[in-house]
Coordinates of C-alpha atoms in Angstrom, one line a residue:
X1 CA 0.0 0.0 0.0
X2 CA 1.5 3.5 -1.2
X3 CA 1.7 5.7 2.4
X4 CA 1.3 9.3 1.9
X5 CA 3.6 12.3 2.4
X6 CA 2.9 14.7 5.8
X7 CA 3.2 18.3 4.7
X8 CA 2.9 21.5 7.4
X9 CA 3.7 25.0 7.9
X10 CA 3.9 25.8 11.6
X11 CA 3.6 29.2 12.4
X12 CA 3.5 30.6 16.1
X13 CA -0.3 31.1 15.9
X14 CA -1.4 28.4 13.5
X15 CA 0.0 24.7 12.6
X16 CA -1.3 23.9 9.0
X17 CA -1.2 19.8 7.7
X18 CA -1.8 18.2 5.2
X19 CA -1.4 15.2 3.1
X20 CA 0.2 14.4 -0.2
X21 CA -0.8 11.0 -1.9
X22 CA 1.0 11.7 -5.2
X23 CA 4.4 12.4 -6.2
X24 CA 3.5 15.9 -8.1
X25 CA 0.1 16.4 -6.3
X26 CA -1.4 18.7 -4.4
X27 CA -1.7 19.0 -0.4
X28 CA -5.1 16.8 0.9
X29 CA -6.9 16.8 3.7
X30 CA -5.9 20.2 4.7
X31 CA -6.2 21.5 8.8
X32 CA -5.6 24.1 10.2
X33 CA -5.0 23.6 14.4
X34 CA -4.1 25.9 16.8
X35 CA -0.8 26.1 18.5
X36 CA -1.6 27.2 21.7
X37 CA -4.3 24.2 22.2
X38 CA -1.3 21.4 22.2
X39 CA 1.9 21.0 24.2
X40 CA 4.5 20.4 21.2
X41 CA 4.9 19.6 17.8
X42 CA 4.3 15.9 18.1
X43 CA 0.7 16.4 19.9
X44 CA -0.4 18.0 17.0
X45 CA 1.0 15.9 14.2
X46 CA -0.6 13.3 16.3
X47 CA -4.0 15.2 16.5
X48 CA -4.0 15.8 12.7
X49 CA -3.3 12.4 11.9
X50 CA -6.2 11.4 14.0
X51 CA -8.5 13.5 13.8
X52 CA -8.2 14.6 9.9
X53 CA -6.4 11.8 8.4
X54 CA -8.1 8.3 9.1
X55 CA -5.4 7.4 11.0
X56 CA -2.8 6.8 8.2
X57 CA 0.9 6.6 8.7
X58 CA 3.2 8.8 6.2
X59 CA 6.1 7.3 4.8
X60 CA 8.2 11.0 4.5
X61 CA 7.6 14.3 5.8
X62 CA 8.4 17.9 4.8
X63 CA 7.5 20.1 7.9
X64 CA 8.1 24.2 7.9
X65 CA 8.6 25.9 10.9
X66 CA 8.7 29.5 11.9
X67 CA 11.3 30.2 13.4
X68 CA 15.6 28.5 13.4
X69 CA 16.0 25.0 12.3
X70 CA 18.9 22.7 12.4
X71 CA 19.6 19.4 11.2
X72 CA 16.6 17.4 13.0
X73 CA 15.7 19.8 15.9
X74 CA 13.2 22.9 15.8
X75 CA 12.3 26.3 18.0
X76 CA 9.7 28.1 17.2
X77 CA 10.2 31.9 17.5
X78 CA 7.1 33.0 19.0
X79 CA 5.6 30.2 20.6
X80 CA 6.9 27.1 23.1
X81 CA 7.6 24.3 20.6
X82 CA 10.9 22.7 20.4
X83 CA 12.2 19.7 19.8
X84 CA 13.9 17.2 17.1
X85 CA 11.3 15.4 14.5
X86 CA 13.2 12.1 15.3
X87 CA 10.1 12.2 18.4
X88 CA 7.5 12.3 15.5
X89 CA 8.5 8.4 14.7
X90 CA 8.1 9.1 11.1
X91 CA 10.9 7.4 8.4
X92 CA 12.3 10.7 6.8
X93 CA 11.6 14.1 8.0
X94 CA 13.0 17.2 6.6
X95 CA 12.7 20.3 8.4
X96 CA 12.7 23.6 6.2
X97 CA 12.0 26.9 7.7
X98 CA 8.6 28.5 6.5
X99 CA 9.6 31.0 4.7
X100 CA 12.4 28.5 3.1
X101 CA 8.8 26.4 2.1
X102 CA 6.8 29.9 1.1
X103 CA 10.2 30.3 -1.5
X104 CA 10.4 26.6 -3.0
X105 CA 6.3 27.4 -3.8
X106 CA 7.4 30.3 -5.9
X107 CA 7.8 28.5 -9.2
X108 CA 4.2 26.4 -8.7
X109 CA 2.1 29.9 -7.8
X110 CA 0.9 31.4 -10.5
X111 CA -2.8 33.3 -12.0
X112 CA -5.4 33.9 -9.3
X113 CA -2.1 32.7 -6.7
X114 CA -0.7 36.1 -7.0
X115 CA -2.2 39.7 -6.9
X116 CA 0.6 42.7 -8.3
X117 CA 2.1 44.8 -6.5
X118 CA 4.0 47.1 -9.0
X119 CA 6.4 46.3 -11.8
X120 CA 7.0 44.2 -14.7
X121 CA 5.9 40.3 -14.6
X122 CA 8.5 38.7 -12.7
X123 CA 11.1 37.0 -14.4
X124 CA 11.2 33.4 -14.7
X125 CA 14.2 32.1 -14.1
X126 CA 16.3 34.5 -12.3
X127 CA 16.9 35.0 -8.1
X128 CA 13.6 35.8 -6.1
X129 CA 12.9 36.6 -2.9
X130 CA 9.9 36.2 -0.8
X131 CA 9.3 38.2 2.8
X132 CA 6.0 38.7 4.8
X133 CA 4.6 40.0 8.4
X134 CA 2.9 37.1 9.7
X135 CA 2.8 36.4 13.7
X136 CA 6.8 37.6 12.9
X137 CA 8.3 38.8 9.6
X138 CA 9.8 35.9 7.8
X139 CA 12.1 36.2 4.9
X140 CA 13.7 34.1 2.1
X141 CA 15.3 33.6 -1.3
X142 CA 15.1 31.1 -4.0
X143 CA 18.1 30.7 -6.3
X144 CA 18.1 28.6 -9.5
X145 CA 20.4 25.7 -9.6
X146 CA 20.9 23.1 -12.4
X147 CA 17.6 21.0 -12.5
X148 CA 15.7 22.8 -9.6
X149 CA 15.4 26.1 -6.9
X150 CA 17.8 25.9 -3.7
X151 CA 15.8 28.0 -1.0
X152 CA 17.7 30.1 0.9
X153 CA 17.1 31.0 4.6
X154 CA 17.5 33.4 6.9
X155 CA 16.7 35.7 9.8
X156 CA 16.0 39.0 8.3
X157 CA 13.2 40.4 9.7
X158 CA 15.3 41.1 12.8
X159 CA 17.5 43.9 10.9
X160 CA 17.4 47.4 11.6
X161 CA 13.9 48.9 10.8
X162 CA 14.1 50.8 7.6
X163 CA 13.1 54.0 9.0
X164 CA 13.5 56.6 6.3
X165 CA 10.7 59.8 7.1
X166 CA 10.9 62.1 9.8
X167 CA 7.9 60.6 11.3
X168 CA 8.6 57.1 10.8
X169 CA 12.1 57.9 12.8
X170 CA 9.7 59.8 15.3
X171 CA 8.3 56.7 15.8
X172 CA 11.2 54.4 16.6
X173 CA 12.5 57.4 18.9
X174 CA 8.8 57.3 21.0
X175 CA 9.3 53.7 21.4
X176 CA 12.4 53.8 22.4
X177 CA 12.1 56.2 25.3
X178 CA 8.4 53.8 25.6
X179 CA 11.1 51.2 27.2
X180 CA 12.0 49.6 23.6
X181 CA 15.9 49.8 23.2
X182 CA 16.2 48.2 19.9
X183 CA 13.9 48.3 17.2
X184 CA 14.1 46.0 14.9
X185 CA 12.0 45.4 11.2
X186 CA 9.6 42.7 12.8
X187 CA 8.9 44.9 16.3
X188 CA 6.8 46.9 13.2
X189 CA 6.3 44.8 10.4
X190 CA 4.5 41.9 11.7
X191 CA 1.1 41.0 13.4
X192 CA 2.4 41.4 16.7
X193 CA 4.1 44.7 15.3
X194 CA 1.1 46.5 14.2
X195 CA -0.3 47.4 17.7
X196 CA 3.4 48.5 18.4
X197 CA 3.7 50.9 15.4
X198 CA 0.1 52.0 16.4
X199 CA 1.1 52.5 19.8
X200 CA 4.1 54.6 18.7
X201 CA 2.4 56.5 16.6
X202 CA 0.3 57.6 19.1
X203 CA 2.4 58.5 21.3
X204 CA 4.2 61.1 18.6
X205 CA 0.8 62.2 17.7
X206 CA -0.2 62.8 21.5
X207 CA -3.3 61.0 21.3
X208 CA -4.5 57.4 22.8
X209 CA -4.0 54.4 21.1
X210 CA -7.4 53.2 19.6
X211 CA -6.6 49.5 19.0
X212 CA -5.1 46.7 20.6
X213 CA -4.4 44.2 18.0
X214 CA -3.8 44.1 14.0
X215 CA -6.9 43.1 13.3
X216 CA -8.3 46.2 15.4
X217 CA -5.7 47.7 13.4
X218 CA -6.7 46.8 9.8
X219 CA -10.6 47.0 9.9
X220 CA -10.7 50.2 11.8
X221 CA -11.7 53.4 10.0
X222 CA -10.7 55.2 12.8
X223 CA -7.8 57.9 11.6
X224 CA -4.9 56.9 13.7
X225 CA -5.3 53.4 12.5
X226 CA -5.7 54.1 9.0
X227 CA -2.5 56.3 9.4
X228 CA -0.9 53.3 11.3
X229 CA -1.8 51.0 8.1
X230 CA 0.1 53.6 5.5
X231 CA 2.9 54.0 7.4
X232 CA 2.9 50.1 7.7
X233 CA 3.1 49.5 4.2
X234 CA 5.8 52.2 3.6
X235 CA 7.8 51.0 6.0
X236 CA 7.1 47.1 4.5
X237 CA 7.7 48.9 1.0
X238 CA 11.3 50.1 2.3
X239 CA 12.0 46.9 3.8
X240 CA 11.3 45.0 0.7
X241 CA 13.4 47.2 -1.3
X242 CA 16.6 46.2 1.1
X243 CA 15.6 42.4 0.9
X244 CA 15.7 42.5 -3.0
X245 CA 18.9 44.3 -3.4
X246 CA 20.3 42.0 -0.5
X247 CA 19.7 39.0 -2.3
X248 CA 19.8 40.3 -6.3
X249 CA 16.4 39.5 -6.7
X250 CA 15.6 40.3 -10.3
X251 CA 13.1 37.7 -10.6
X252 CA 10.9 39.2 -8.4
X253 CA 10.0 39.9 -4.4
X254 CA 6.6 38.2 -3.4
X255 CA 4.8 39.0 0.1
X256 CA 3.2 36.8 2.1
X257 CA 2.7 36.1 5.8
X258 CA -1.2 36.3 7.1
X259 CA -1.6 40.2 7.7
X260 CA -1.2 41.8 3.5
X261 CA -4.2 39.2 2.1
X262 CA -6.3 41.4 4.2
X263 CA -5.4 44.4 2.7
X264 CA -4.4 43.7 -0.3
X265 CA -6.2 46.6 -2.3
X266 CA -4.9 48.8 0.6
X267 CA -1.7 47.7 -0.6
X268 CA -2.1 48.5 -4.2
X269 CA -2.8 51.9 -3.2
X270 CA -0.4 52.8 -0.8
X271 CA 3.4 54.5 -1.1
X272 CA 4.4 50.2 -0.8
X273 CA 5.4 50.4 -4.6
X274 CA 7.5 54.3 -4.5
X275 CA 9.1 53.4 -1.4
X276 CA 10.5 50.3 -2.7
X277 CA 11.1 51.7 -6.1
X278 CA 13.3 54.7 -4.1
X279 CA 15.1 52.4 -1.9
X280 CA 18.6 52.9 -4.0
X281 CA 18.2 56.3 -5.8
X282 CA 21.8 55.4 -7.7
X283 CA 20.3 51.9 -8.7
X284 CA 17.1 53.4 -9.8
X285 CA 16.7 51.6 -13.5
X286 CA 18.1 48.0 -11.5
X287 CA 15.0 48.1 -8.8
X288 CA 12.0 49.6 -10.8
X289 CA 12.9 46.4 -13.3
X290 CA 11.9 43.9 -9.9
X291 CA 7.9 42.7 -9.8
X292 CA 6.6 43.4 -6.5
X293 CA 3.5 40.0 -5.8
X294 CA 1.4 39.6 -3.3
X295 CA 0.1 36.0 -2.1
X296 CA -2.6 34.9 -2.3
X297 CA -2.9 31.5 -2.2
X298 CA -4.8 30.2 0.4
X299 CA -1.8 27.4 1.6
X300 CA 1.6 28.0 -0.3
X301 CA 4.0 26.9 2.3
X302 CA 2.0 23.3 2.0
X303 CA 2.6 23.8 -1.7
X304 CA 6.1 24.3 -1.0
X305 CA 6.7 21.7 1.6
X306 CA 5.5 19.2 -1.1
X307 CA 7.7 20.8 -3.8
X308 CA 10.2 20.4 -1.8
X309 CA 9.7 16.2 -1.6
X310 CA 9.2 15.8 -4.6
X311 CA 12.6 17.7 -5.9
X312 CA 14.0 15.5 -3.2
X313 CA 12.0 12.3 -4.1
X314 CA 14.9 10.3 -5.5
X315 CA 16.1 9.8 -2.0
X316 CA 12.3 9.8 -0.5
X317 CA 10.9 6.4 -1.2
X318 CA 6.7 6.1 -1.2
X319 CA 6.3 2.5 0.1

């Protein structure tokens, strides 16, 4: 009997899972649990495999996690969870960080996957990166090799904030005298971030802060939050500009992350696209010629996570 492949994107809010039954095909049998209701990573593999899959037993797993991984072992970033997969008792497990998944998906999102941003259509075959606020601010490349992508991780979200305005250094200034000694790109650009940025920006504007979370944040019409949301996407504008010239990343920068599907038309219309275009002034022609895409997909670190078996599957046996 053929045993499936376990796929997952684990993110410090939400565990994702799902199943691949085909070398090439899509995730099945997709879940979506919550982190906080399970002690550790192998409680809620176990759940899923319960509760959602009949009980089967997959013969290879691709699992992405948000936050550092290292050979076999795990830590998430902004929840509990650590480990090493060798406790999940599965034959072959490979541990990718999600944004390392959310890049090797690149290549298989395409149409309705992907809203524009700005730019040219991105370029096929060349370098692209991929960076997005979720519960933190991931970020990733994907560089072409002979025969395949190579995804290539990293920390960036913790550099410097790209604070470039007057107000937007303001900001970082109120915060930091608000008991916040560094400030750092996901403090801001993240879902956890948003209430901070709000909060700043109240305090430079005087006023009280009118939400407490991002999703107060986003569907408020209230002023300070709208203001909050532009400066947001400025700032996440700046940021992407400094990722793609980082990484060379002519054939485009794609956002994901939860928070941007939201407000995706908000993005279309905001100063996202001229902040990121003005990032270099003297590489002006080099960065207007990048594609700026938003995801949309509904599960493209699955997507990824089974990409990444299958360009791996002459050394992952389905039994």
């Amino acid at each position: 009997m053929t045993l499936p492949w376990l796929v997952a994107d684990v993110g410090g809010t939400n565990a994702r899972f799902g199943l691949v039954n085909r070398r090439g095909g899509p995730p099945e049998h997709v879940a979506v649990l919550n982190v906080a209701e399970y002690r550790g990573l192998s409680d809620a593999v176990a759940a899923y495999i319960a509760d959602h899959a009949g009980g089967v037993r997959p013969g290879a797993a691709c699992l992405a996690i948000a936050g550092p991984v290292e050979d076999d072992r795990y830590r998430l970033t902004n929840a509990g969870w650590s480990g090493s997969v060798e406790d999940l008792r599965i034959p072959h497990v490979d541990l990718l960080n999600d944004f390392e998944a959310l890049a090797v998906s690149l290549p298989h999102l395409a149409g309705d996957d992907l809203v524009s941003l700005g730019g040219p259509p991105p370029a096929a075959g060349d370098t692209k990166a991929v960076l997005g606020p979720g519960t933190g601010l991931g970020v990733s490349g994907l560089v072409p090799v002979r025969g395949g992508w190579v995804p290539v991780p990293g920390e960036g979200g913790h550099v410097s904030v790209p604070a470039v305005t007057d107000l937007e250094m303001e900001i970082v200034r109120a915060l930091r005298a608000d008991g916040l000694p560094y400030v750092d790109a996901e403090h801001l650009l993240s879902g956890t971030g948003l209430p901070r940025l709000h909060r700043g920006l109240a305090l430079v504007r005087g006023v009280t802060p009118t939400a407490a979370t991002a999703a107060e944040v986003v569907g408020s019409d209230d002023p300070l939050c709208v203001e909050t949301v532009d400066v947001f996407l400025a700032l996440l504008g700046g940021f992407a500009g400094n990722v793609a010239l980082m990484l060379g990343a002519r054939g485009g920068v794609y956002l994901g992350g939860g928070v941007l599907p939201r407000i995706a038309e908000r993005a279309r219309r905001s100063d996202f696209r001229a902040r990121f275009e003005t990032t270099a002034p003297a590489l002006t022609d080099y960065i207007t010629a990048i594609a700026t895409s938003l995801i949309v997909a509904e599960q493209p670190a699955l997507v990824g996570a089974a990409a990444w078996l299958a360009q791996r599957s002459s050394t992952v046996e389905l039994i």
